[in-house]
Every structure is written in C-alpha cells, then in structure tokens.
mmCIF file with all atom_site columns, C-alpha atoms and ligand atoms in Angstrom:
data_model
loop_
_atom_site.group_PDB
_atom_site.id
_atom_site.type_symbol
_atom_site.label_atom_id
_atom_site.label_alt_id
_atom_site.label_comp_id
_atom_site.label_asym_id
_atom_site.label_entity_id
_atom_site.label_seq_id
_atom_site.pdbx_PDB_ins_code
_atom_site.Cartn_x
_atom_site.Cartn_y
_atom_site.Cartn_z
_atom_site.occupancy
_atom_site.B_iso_or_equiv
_atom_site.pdbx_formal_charge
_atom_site.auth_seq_id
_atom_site.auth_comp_id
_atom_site.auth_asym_id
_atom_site.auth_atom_id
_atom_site.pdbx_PDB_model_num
ATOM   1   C CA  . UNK A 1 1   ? -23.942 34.648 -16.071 1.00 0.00 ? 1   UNK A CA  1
ATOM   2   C CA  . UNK A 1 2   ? -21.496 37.152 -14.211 1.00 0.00 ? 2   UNK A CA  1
ATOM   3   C CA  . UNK A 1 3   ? -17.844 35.855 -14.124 1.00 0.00 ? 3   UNK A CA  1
ATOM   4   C CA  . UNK A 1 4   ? -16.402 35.158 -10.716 1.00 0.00 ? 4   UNK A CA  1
ATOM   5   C CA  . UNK A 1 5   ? -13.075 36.641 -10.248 1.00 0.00 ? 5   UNK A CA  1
ATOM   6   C CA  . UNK A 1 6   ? -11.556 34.602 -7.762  1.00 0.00 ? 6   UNK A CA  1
ATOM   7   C CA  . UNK A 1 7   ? -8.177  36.580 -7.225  1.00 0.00 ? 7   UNK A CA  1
ATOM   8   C CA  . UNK A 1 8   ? -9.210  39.312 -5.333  1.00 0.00 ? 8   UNK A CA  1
ATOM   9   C CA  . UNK A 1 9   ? -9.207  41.525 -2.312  1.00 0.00 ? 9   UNK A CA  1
ATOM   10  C CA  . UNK A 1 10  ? -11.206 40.337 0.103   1.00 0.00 ? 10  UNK A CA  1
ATOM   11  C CA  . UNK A 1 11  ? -13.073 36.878 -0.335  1.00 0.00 ? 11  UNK A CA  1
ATOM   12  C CA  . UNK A 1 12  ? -16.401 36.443 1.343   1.00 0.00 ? 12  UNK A CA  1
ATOM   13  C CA  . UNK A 1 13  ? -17.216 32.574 1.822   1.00 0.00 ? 13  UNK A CA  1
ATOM   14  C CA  . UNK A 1 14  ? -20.670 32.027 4.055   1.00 0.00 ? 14  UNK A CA  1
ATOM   15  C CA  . UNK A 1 15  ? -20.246 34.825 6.713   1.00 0.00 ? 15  UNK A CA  1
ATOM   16  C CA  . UNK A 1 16  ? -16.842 34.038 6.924   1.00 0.00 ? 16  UNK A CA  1
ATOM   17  C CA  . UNK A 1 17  ? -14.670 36.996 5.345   1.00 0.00 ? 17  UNK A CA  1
ATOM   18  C CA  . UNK A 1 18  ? -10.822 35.951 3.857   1.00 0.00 ? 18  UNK A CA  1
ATOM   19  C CA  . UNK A 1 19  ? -8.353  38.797 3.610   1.00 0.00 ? 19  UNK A CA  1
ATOM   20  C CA  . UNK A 1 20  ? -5.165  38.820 1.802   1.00 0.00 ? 20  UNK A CA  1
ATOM   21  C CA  . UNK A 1 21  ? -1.654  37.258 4.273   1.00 0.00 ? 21  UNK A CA  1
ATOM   22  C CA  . UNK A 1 22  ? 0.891   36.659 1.258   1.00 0.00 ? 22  UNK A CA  1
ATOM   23  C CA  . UNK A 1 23  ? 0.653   37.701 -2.492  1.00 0.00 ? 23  UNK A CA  1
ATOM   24  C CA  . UNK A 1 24  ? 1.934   35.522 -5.423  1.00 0.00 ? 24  UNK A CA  1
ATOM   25  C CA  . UNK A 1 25  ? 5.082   37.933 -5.981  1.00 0.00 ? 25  UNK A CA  1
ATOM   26  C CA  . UNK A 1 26  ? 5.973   37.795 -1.991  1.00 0.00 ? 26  UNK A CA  1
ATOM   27  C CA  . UNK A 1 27  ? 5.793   33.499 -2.282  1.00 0.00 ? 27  UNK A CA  1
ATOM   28  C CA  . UNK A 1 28  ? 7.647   33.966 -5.582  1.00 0.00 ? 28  UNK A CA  1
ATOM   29  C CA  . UNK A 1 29  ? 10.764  35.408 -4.289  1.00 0.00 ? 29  UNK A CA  1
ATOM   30  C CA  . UNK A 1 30  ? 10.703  33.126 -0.890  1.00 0.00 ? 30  UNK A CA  1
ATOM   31  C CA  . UNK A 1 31  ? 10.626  29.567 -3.311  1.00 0.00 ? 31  UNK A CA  1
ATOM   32  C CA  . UNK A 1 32  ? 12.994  30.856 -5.133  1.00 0.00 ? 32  UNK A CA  1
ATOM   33  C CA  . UNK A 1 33  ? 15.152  31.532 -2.176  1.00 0.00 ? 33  UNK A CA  1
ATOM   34  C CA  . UNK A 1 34  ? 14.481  27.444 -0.892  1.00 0.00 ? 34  UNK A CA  1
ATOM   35  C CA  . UNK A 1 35  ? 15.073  25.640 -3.806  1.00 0.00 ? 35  UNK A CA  1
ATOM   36  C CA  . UNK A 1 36  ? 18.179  27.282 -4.709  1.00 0.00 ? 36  UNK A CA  1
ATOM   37  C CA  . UNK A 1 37  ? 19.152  26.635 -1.001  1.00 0.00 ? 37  UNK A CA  1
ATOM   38  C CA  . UNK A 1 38  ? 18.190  23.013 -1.179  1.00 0.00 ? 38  UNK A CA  1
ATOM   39  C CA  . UNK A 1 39  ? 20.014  22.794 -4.481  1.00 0.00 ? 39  UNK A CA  1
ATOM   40  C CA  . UNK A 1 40  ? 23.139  23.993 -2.284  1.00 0.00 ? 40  UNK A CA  1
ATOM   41  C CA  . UNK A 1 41  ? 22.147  21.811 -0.015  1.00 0.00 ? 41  UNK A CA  1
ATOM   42  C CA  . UNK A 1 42  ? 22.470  18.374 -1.881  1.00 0.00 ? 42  UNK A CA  1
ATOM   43  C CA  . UNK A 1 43  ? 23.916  18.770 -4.917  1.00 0.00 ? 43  UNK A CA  1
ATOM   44  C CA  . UNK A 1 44  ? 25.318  15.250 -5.829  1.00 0.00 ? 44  UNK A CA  1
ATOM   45  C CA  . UNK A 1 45  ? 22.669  13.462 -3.336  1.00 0.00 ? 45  UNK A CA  1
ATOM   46  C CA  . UNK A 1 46  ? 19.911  12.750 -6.291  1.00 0.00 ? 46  UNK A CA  1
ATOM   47  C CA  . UNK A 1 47  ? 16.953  13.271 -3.227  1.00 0.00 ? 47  UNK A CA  1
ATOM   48  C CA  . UNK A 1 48  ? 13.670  12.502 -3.604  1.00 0.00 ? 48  UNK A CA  1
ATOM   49  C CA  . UNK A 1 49  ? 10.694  15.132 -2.652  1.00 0.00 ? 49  UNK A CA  1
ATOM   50  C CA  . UNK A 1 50  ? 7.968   13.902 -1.614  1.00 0.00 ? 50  UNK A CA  1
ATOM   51  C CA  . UNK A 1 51  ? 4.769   15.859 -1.908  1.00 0.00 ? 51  UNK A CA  1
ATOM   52  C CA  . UNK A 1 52  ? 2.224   15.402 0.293   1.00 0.00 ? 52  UNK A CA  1
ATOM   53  C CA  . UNK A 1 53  ? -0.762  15.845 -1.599  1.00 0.00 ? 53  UNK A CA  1
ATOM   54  C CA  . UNK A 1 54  ? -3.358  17.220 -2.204  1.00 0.00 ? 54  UNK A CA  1
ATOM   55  C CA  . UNK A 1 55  ? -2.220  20.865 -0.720  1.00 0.00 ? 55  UNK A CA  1
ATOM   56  C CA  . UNK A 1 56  ? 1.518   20.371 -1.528  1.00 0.00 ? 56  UNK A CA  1
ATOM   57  C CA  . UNK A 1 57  ? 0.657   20.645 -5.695  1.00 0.00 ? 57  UNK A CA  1
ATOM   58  C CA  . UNK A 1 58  ? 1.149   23.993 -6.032  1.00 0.00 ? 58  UNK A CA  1
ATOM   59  C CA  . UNK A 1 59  ? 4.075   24.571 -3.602  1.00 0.00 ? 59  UNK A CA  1
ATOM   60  C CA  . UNK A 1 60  ? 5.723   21.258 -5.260  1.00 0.00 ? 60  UNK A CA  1
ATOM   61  C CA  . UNK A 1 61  ? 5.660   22.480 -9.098  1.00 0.00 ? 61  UNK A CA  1
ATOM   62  C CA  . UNK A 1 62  ? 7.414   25.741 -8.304  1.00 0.00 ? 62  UNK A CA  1
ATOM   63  C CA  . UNK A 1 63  ? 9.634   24.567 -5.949  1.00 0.00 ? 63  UNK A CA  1
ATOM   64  C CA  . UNK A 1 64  ? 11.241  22.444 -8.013  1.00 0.00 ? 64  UNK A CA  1
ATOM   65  C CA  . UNK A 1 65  ? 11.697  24.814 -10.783 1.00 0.00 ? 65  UNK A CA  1
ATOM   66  C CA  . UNK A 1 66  ? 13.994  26.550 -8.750  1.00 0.00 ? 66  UNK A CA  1
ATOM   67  C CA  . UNK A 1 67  ? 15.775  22.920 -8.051  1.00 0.00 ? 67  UNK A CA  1
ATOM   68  C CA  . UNK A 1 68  ? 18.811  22.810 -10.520 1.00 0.00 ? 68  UNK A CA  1
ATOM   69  C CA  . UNK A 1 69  ? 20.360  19.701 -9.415  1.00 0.00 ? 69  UNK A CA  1
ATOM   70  C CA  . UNK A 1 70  ? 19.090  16.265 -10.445 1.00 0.00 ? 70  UNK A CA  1
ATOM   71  C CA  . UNK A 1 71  ? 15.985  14.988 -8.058  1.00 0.00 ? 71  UNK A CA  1
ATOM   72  C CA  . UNK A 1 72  ? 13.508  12.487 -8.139  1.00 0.00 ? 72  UNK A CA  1
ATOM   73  C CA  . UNK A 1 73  ? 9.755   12.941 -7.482  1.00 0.00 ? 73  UNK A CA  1
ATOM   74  C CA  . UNK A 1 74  ? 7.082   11.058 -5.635  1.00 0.00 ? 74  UNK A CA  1
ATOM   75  C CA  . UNK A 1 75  ? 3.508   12.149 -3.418  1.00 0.00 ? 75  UNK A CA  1
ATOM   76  C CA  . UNK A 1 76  ? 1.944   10.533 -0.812  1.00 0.00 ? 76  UNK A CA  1
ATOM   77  C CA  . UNK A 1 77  ? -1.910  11.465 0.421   1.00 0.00 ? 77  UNK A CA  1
ATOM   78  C CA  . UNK A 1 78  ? -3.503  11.767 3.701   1.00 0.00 ? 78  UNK A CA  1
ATOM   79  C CA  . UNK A 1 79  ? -6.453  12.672 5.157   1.00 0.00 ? 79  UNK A CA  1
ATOM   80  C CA  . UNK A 1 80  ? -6.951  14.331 8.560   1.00 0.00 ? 80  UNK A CA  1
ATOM   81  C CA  . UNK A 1 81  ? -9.156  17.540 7.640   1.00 0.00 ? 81  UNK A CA  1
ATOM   82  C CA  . UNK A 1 82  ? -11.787 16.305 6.266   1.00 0.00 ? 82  UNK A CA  1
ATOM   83  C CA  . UNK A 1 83  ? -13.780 18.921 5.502   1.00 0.00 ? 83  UNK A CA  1
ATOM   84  C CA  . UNK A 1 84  ? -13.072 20.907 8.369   1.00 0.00 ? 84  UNK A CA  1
ATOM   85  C CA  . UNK A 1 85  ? -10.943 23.986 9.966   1.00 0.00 ? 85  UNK A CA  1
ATOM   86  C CA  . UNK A 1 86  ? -9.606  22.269 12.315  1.00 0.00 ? 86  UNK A CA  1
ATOM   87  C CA  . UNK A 1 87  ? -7.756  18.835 12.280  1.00 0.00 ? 87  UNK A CA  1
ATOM   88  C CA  . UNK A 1 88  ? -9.451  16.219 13.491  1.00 0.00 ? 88  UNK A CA  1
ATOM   89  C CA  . UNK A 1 89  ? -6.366  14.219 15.145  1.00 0.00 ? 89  UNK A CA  1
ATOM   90  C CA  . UNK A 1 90  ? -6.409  10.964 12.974  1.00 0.00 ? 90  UNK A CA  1
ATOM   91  C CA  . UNK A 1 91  ? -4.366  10.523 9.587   1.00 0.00 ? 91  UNK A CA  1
ATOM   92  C CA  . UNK A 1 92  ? -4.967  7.977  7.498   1.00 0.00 ? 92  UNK A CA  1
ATOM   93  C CA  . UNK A 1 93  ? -2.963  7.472  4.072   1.00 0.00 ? 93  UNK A CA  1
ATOM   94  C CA  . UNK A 1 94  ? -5.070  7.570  0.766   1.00 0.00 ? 94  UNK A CA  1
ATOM   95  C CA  . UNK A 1 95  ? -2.296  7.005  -1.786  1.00 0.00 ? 95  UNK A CA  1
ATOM   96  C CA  . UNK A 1 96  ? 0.994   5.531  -0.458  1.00 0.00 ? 96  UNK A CA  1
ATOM   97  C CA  . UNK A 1 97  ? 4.507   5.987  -2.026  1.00 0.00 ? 97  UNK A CA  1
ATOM   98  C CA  . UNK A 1 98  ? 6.014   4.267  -5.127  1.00 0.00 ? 98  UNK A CA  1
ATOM   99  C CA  . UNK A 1 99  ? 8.983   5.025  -4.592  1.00 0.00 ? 99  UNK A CA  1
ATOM   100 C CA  . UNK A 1 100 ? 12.213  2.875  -2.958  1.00 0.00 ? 100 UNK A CA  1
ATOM   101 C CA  . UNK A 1 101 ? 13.090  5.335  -0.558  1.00 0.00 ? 101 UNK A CA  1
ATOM   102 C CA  . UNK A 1 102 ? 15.654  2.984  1.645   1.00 0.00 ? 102 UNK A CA  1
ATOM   103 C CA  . UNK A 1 103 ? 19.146  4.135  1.420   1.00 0.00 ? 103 UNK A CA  1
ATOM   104 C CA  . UNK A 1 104 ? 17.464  7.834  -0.335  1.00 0.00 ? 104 UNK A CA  1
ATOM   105 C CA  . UNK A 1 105 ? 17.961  11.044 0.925   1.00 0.00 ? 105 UNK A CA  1
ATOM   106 C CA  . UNK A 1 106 ? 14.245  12.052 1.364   1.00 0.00 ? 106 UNK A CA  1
ATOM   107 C CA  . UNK A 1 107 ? 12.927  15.945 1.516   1.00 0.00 ? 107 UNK A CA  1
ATOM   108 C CA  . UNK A 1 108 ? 9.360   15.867 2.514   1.00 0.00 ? 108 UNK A CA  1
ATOM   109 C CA  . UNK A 1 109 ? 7.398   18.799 1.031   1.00 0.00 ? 109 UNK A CA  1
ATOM   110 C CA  . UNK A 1 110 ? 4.066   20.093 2.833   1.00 0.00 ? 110 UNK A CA  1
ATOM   111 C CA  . UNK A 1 111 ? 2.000   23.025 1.811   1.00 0.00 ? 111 UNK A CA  1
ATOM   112 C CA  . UNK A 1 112 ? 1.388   23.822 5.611   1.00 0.00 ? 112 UNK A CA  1
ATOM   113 C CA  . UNK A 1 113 ? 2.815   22.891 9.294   1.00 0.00 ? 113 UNK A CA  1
ATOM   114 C CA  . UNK A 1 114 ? -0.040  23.021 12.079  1.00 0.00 ? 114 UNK A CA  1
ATOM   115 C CA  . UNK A 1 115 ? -0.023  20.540 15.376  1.00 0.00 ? 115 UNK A CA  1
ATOM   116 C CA  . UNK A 1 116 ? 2.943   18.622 13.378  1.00 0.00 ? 116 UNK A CA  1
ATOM   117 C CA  . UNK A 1 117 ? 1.085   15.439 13.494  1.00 0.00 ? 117 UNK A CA  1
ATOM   118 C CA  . UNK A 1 118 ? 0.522   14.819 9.459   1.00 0.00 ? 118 UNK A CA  1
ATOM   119 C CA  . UNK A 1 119 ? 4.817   15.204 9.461   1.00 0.00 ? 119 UNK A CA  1
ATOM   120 C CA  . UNK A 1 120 ? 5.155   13.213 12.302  1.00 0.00 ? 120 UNK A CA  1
ATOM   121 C CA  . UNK A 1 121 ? 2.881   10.655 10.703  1.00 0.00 ? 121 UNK A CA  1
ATOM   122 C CA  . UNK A 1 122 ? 5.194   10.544 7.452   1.00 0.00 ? 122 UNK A CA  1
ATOM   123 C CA  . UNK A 1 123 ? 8.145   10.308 9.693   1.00 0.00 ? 123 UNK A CA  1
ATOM   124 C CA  . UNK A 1 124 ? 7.077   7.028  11.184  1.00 0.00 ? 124 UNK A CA  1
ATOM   125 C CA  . UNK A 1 125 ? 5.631   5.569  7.856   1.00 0.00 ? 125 UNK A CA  1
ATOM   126 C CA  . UNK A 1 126 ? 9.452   6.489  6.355   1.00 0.00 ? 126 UNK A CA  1
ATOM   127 C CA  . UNK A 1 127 ? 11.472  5.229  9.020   1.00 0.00 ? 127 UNK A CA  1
ATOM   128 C CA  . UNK A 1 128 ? 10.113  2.173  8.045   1.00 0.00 ? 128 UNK A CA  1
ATOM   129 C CA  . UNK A 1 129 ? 11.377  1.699  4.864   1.00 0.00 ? 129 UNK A CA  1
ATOM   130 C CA  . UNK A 1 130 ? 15.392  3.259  6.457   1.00 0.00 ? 130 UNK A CA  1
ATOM   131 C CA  . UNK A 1 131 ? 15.793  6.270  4.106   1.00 0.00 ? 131 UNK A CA  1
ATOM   132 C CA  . UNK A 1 132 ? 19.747  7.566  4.263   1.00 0.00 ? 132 UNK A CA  1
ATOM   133 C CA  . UNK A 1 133 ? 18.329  10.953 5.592   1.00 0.00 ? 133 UNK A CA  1
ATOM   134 C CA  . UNK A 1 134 ? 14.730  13.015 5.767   1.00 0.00 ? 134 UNK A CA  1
ATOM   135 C CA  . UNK A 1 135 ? 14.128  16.287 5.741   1.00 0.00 ? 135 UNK A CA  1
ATOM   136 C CA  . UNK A 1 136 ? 11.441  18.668 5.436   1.00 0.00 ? 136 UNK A CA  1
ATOM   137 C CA  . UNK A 1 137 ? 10.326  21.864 3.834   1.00 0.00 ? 137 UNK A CA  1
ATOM   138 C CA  . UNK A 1 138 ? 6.810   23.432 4.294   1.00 0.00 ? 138 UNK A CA  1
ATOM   139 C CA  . UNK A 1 139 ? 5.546   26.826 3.124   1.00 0.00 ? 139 UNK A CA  1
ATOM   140 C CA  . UNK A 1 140 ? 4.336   27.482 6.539   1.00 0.00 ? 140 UNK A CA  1
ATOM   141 C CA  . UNK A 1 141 ? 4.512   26.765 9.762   1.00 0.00 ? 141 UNK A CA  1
ATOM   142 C CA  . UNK A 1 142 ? 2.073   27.771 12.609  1.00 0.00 ? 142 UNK A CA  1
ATOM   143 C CA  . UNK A 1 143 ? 4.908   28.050 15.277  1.00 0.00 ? 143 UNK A CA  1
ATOM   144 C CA  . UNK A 1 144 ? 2.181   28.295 17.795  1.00 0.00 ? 144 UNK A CA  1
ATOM   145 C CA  . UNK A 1 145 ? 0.187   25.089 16.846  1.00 0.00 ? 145 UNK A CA  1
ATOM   146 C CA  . UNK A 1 146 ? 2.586   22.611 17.387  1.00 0.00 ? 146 UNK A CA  1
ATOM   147 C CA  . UNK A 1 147 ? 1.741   19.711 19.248  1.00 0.00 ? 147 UNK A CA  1
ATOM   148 C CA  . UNK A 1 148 ? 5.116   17.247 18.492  1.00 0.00 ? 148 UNK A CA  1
ATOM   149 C CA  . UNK A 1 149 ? 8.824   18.090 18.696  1.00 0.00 ? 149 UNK A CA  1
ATOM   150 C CA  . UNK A 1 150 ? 9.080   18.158 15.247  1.00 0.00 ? 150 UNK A CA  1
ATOM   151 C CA  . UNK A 1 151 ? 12.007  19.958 13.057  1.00 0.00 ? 151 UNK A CA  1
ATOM   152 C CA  . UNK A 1 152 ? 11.025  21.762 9.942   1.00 0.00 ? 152 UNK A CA  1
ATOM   153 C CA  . UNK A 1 153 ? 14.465  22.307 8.204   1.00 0.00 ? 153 UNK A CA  1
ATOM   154 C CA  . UNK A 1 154 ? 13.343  24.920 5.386   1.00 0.00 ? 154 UNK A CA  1
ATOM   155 C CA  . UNK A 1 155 ? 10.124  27.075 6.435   1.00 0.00 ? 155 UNK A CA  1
ATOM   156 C CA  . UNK A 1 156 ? 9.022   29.339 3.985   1.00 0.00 ? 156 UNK A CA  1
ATOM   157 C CA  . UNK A 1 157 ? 7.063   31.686 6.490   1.00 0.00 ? 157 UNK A CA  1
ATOM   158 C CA  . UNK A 1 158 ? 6.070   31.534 9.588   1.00 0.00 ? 158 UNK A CA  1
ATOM   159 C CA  . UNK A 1 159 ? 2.346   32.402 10.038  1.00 0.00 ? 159 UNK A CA  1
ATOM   160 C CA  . UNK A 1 160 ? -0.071  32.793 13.164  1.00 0.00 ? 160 UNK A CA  1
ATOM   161 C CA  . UNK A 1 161 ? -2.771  30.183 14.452  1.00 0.00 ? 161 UNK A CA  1
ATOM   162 C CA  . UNK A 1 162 ? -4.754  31.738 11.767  1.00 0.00 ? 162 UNK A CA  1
ATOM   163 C CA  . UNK A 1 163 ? -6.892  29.566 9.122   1.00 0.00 ? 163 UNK A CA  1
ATOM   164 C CA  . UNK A 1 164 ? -5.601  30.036 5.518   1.00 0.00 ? 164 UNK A CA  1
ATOM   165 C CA  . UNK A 1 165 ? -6.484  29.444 2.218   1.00 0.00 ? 165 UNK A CA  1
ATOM   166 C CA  . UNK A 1 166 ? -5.432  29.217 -1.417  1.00 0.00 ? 166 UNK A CA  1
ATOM   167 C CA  . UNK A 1 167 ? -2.036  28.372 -3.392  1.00 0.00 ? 167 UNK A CA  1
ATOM   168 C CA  . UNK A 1 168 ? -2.899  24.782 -2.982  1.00 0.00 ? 168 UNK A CA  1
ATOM   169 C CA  . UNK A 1 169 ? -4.653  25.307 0.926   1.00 0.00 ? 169 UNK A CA  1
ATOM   170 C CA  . UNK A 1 170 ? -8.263  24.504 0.596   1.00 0.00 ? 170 UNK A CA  1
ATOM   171 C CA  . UNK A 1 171 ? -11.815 25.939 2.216   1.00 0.00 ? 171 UNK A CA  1
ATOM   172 C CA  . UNK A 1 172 ? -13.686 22.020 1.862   1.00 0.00 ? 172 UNK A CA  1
ATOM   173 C CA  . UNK A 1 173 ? -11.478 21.199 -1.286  1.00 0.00 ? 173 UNK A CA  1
ATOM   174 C CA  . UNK A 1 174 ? -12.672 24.473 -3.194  1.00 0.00 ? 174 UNK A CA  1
ATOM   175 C CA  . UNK A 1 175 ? -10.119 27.672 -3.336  1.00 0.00 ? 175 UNK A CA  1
ATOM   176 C CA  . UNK A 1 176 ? -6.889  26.037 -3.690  1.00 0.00 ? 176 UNK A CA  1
ATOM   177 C CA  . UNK A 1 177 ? -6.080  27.347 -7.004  1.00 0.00 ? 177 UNK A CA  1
ATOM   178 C CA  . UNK A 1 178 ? -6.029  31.194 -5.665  1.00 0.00 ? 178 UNK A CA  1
ATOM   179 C CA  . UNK A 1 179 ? -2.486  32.389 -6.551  1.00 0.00 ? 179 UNK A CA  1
ATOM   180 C CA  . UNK A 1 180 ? -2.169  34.023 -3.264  1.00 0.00 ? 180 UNK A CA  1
ATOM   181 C CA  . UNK A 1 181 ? -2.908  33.313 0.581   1.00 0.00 ? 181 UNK A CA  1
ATOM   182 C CA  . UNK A 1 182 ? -6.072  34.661 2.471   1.00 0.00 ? 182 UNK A CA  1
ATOM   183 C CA  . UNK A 1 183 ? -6.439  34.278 6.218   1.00 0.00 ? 183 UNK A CA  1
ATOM   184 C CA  . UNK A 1 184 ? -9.836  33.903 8.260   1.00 0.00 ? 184 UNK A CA  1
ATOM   185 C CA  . UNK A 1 185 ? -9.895  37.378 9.453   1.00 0.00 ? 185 UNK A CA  1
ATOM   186 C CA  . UNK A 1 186 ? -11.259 36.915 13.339  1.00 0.00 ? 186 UNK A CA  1
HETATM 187 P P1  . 5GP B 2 .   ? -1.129  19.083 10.842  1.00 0.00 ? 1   5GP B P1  1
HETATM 188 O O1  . 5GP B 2 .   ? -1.122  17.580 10.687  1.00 0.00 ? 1   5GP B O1  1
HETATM 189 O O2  . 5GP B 2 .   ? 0.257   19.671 10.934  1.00 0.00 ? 1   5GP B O2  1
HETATM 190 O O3  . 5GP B 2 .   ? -2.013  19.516 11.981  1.00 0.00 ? 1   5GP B O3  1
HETATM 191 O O4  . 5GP B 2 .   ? -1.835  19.672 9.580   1.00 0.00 ? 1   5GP B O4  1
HETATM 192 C C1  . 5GP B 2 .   ? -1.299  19.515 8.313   1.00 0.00 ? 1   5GP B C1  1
HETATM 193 C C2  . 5GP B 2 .   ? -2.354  19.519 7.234   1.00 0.00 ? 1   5GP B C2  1
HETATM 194 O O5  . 5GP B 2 .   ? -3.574  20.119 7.667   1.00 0.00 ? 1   5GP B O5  1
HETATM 195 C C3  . 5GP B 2 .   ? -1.895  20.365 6.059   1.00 0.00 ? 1   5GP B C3  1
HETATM 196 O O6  . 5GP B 2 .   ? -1.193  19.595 5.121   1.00 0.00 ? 1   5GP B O6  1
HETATM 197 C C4  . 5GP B 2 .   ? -3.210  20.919 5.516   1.00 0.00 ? 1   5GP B C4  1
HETATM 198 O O7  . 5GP B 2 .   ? -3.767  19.991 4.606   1.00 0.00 ? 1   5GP B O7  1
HETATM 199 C C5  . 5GP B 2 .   ? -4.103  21.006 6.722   1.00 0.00 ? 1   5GP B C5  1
HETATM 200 N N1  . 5GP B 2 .   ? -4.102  22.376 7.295   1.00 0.00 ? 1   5GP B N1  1
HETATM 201 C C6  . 5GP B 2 .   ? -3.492  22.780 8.425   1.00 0.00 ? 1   5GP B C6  1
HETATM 202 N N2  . 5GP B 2 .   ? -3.690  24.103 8.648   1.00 0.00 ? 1   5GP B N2  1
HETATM 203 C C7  . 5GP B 2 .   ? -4.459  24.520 7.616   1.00 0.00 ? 1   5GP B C7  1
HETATM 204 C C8  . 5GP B 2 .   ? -4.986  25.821 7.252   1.00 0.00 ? 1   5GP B C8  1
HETATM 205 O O8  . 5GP B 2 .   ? -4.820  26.853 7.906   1.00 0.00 ? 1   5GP B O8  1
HETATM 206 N N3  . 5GP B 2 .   ? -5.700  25.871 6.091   1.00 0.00 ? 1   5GP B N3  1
HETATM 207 C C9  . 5GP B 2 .   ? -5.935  24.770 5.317   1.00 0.00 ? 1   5GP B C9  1
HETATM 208 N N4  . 5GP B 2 .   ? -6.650  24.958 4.210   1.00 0.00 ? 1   5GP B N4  1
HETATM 209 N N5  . 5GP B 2 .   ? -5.442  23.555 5.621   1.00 0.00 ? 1   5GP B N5  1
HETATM 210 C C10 . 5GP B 2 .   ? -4.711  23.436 6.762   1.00 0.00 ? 1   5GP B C10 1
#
C-alpha cells in the first residue's frame, strides 16, 4: 500500500481543497514569543493552564516548554462542533476540571477563538468556583467571528473567518496531528 504523506502542500479532503496559512517554523517562533511573555507575566503566581481539549493538545505541550516559571496543569473538554464546520451554538462539558482553582490565578489555553462562546462558556463555569484571576491565550483568533465581548489577553495570530485545520484543529476529529495550519481555500 502507498504511504500517505500527510505534511504537504496542498491537502485535498472530499472536493474540499486545504492550502497551507502557517508553517511549523512560523508557530515555532510565535509560542516561543507567549510563553516567555507569560513567564514575565507571572513569575511567582504558580498559575494553572487550563487546556481545553481536545484541539488545545498540541498548542498546550509546546507552550509550556517555553514556560520557565513553576505552573500547574489541568484540561477541561467540550463539545460544540460536532462534526461540523461550523459551531453549532450549544457547549456542553465532556470532562470537567480536577483542579481547585478558587483563590488560583487561571490562564485558559484554546487552540482557536471563533464566535467566543466556548471561552465565554469556561468563563461562567470558572467564576463559579472564584479563581484570584483568569486569563486567556489562544493560537488564533477570528477577529471577525466574534459574537461576545470577550478579551483574549495573548493571541498568537489573528486569522480570517476562514476554516482551518491541523496542529491540534480537526476536519471530523481526523488531521489534527499536521504540524502546520491549512485553510479551506474558498
Ligand atoms: P467558538 O466557541 O469560539 O465558536 O469555537 C471554539 C472551538 O470551535 C475551538 O476550540 C475549536 O474546537 C472549534 N473551531 C472553531 N473554529 C474552527 C476552525 O476553523 N477549525 C476547526 N478545526 N475547529 C474550529
């Protein structure tokens, strides 16, 4: 059987064609640049990130190699996809935290911003439970998608209203472990 080579070029799923948005080397340098700018940003604070799963996994892991101060770590899972392109406007949580977040500084990580309403899901689930602070850091943000007045403290790009896929962003669960971005081309 011929070897499929998913890393390349121009990925043809269906009749839907995916062309390249961000290579590995051009996410390298920007997670490098965040975590060492979170480090900054709390040394002595111990936070906890919390990684939304599943699309977070990859974002998460190298993140936090570029985190040099002491952190804790924790996920939480939702589900508002499916297995579809475009969000269906309920969340529900499959795996809650473990964590004791009350009285913890709290940096939410997401793989990708779009209407805002997974984050603004979280935000009521951690209010809950009074956390000292919460922030948030996602990969990208679709500026132009956003349906809640949401802040996204560190942004590691911001993209268009564009469908993406790989480095943990999946096409119905499959693709995610692409090391680079594709977007829908139109
Ligand atoms: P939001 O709740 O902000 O509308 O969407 C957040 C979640 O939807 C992300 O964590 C991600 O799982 C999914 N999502 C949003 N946009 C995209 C996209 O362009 N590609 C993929 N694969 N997932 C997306």
């Amino acid at each position: 059987m011929e070897k499929e080579n998913l890393n390349r070029d121009i990925i043809q799923i269906g009749n839907e064609k995916f062309v390249p948005m961000l290579n590995e080397e051009k996410i390298k340098t920007r997670i490098k640049e965040l975590g060492e700018q979170i480090s900054n940003d709390y040394m002595n604070k111990l936070p906890i990130f919390i990684g939304v799963l599943n699309g977070s996994f990859m974002f998460m892991s190298d993140l936090l190699k570029h985190v040099n101060i002491h952190c804790e770590i924790d996920f939480i899972k939702l589900s508002s996809y499916g297995d579809a392109k475009i969000s269906s406007g309920n969340v529900r949580t499959l795996k809650e935290l473990n964590a004791d977040i009350s009285e913890r500084h709290i940096i939410i990580v997401e793989d990708i911003v779009d209407t805002g309403l997974s984050i603004n899901y979280i935000t009521e689930i951690l209010n809950y439970h009074k956390p000292a602070s919460v922030k948030y850091v996602s990969l990208l943000v679709k500026p132009a998608s956003l349906k809640f007045d949401i802040k996204i403290d560190y942004i590691g790009f911001e993209i268009p209203n564009q469908f993406v896929i790989g480095y943990g962003l999946d096409y119905a669960q499959k693709y995610r472990n692409l090391t680079s971005i594709y977007a829908l081309s139109e």
